[in-house]
mmCIF file of C-alpha atoms in Angstrom:
data_model
loop_
_atom_site.group_PDB
_atom_site.id
_atom_site.type_symbol
_atom_site.label_atom_id
_atom_site.label_comp_id
_atom_site.label_asym_id
_atom_site.label_seq_id
_atom_site.Cartn_x
_atom_site.Cartn_y
_atom_site.Cartn_z
ATOM 1 C CA MET A 21 0.000 0.000 0.000
ATOM 2 C CA ASN A 22 1.307 3.402 -0.965
ATOM 3 C CA LYS A 23 1.457 5.290 2.361
ATOM 4 C CA LYS A 24 1.705 8.703 0.748
ATOM 5 C CA LYS A 25 -1.462 8.015 -1.232
ATOM 6 C CA LEU A 26 -3.111 6.720 1.930
ATOM 7 C CA MET A 27 -2.276 9.983 3.691
ATOM 8 C CA TYR A 28 -3.615 11.904 0.684
ATOM 9 C CA SER A 29 -6.879 9.972 0.807
ATOM 10 C CA ILE A 30 -7.334 10.507 4.545
ATOM 11 C CA LEU A 31 -6.573 14.217 4.307
ATOM 12 C CA PHE A 32 -8.808 14.594 1.238
ATOM 13 C CA GLU A 33 -11.719 12.979 3.075
ATOM 14 C CA ILE A 34 -11.224 15.101 6.196
ATOM 15 C CA ASN A 35 -10.975 18.233 4.064
ATOM 16 C CA ASN A 36 -14.301 17.322 2.434
ATOM 17 C CA GLY A 37 -16.072 16.779 5.750
ATOM 18 C CA SER A 38 -15.900 12.984 5.924
ATOM 19 C CA MET A 39 -14.703 11.009 8.926
ATOM 20 C CA PRO A 40 -12.534 8.221 7.518
ATOM 21 C CA ASN A 41 -11.783 5.189 9.669
ATOM 22 C CA HIS A 42 -9.688 2.041 9.561
ATOM 23 C CA ILE A 43 -12.583 -0.037 8.229
ATOM 24 C CA ASP A 44 -12.814 2.155 5.118
ATOM 25 C CA TYR A 45 -9.228 1.180 4.263
ATOM 26 C CA HIS A 46 -9.388 -2.446 5.440
ATOM 27 C CA LEU A 47 -6.664 -1.731 8.008
ATOM 28 C CA GLU A 48 -6.133 -3.168 11.456
ATOM 29 C CA LEU A 49 -6.598 -0.577 14.190
ATOM 30 C CA PHE A 50 -2.885 -0.502 15.076
ATOM 31 C CA MET A 51 -1.973 0.182 11.425
ATOM 32 C CA TRP A 52 -4.589 2.951 11.255
ATOM 33 C CA ALA A 53 -3.163 4.465 14.445
ATOM 34 C CA GLU A 54 0.354 4.418 12.965
ATOM 35 C CA ILE A 55 -0.644 6.344 9.828
ATOM 36 C CA ILE A 56 -2.799 8.776 11.810
ATOM 37 C CA GLU A 57 0.132 9.353 14.163
ATOM 38 C CA VAL A 58 2.395 10.153 11.191
ATOM 39 C CA ILE A 59 -0.191 12.605 9.838
ATOM 40 C CA ASP A 60 -0.407 14.205 13.278
ATOM 41 C CA ASP A 61 3.396 14.299 13.744
ATOM 42 C CA LEU A 62 3.808 15.993 10.361
ATOM 43 C CA GLY A 63 1.337 18.628 11.513
ATOM 44 C CA TYR A 64 -1.124 17.984 8.684
ATOM 45 C CA VAL A 65 -4.238 17.878 10.852
ATOM 46 C CA LYS A 66 -5.434 18.872 14.295
ATOM 47 C CA GLY A 67 -8.190 17.305 16.363
ATOM 48 C CA ILE A 68 -6.844 13.748 16.536
ATOM 49 C CA THR A 69 -6.416 11.621 19.657
ATOM 50 C CA ILE A 70 -5.005 8.103 19.833
ATOM 51 C CA TYR A 71 -5.939 6.155 22.957
ATOM 52 C CA TYR A 72 -3.752 3.318 24.221
ATOM 53 C CA TYR A 73 -4.351 0.609 26.772
ATOM 54 C CA GLY A 74 -2.072 0.976 29.764
ATOM 55 C CA ASP A 75 1.443 -0.411 29.620
ATOM 56 C CA ASP A 76 1.065 -3.744 31.365
ATOM 57 C CA GLU A 77 1.911 -7.365 30.711
ATOM 58 C CA TRP A 78 -1.282 -7.941 28.702
ATOM 59 C CA PHE A 79 -1.591 -4.938 26.454
ATOM 60 C CA ASP A 80 1.908 -3.420 26.155
ATOM 61 C CA GLU A 81 0.455 -0.058 25.092
ATOM 62 C CA ALA A 82 -1.760 -1.499 22.374
ATOM 63 C CA VAL A 83 -4.069 0.920 20.587
ATOM 64 C CA HIS A 84 -7.505 1.148 22.158
ATOM 65 C CA SER A 85 -9.075 3.601 19.702
ATOM 66 C CA VAL A 86 -8.421 6.518 17.373
ATOM 67 C CA ALA A 87 -10.673 9.553 17.703
ATOM 68 C CA LEU A 88 -11.067 12.168 15.020
ATOM 69 C CA ASN A 89 -12.518 14.971 17.141
ATOM 70 C CA SER A 90 -13.729 17.481 14.555
ATOM 71 C CA PRO A 91 -10.454 17.135 12.646
ATOM 72 C CA GLN A 92 -9.260 20.078 10.594
ATOM 73 C CA LEU A 93 -6.453 20.327 8.105
ATOM 74 C CA THR A 94 -3.652 22.693 8.967
ATOM 75 C CA ASN A 95 -1.864 24.831 6.397
ATOM 76 C CA ALA A 96 0.705 22.035 6.075
ATOM 77 C CA GLY A 97 -2.075 19.520 5.373
ATOM 78 C CA ILE A 98 -3.585 21.755 2.713
ATOM 79 C CA GLU A 99 -0.134 22.194 1.142
ATOM 80 C CA PHE A 100 0.286 18.394 1.063
ATOM 81 C CA LEU A 101 -2.999 18.078 -0.853
ATOM 82 C CA GLU A 102 -1.974 20.860 -3.247
ATOM 83 C CA GLU A 103 1.477 19.326 -3.835
ATOM 84 C CA ASN A 104 -0.179 16.043 -4.793
ATOM 85 C CA ILE A 105 -3.054 17.519 -6.821
ATOM 86 C CA VAL A 106 -2.183 15.151 -9.680
ATOM 87 C CA TRP A 107 -3.959 12.393 -7.700
ATOM 88 C CA ASN A 108 -7.186 14.372 -7.402
ATOM 89 C CA LYS A 109 -8.686 13.334 -10.752
ATOM 90 C CA SER A 110 -7.962 9.641 -10.326
ATOM 91 C CA TYR A 111 -9.035 9.680 -6.668
ATOM 92 C CA SER A 112 -12.328 11.483 -7.245
ATOM 93 C CA GLY A 113 -13.505 8.850 -9.704
ATOM 94 C CA ILE A 114 -12.426 5.698 -7.889
ATOM 95 C CA ALA A 115 -14.664 2.705 -7.497
ATOM 96 C CA ASN A 116 -12.235 0.679 -5.389
ATOM 97 C CA LEU A 117 -10.185 2.593 -2.835
ATOM 98 C CA ASN A 118 -7.705 -0.197 -2.144
ATOM 99 C CA GLU A 119 -6.929 -0.653 -5.844
ATOM 100 C CA TRP A 120 -6.212 3.086 -6.107
ATOM 101 C CA LEU A 121 -3.870 2.894 -3.121
ATOM 102 C CA GLU A 122 -1.883 0.131 -4.846
ATOM 103 C CA ILE A 123 -1.374 2.080 -8.083
#
């Protein structure tokens, strides 16, 4: 899966008022949390919280949930979308999201 395209898709959906989730992308929750954390670390979006189970012998800080609390793109997130505008036409007309992410 092309992670840059995945980030584009997530940011595109947030920018258009959708609330994407790991099920939309057929991702395990921990994988979803990793990509959301990268998006957050890069400063592309605000309004994201990742919840972890406590660090104990059973969970070892496993992801509990990912909350998109009224997420909004930052200027950096908008710039990322603009820098990758070439994907907009192919993304807007997709029938199968996962096939698009593989291209």
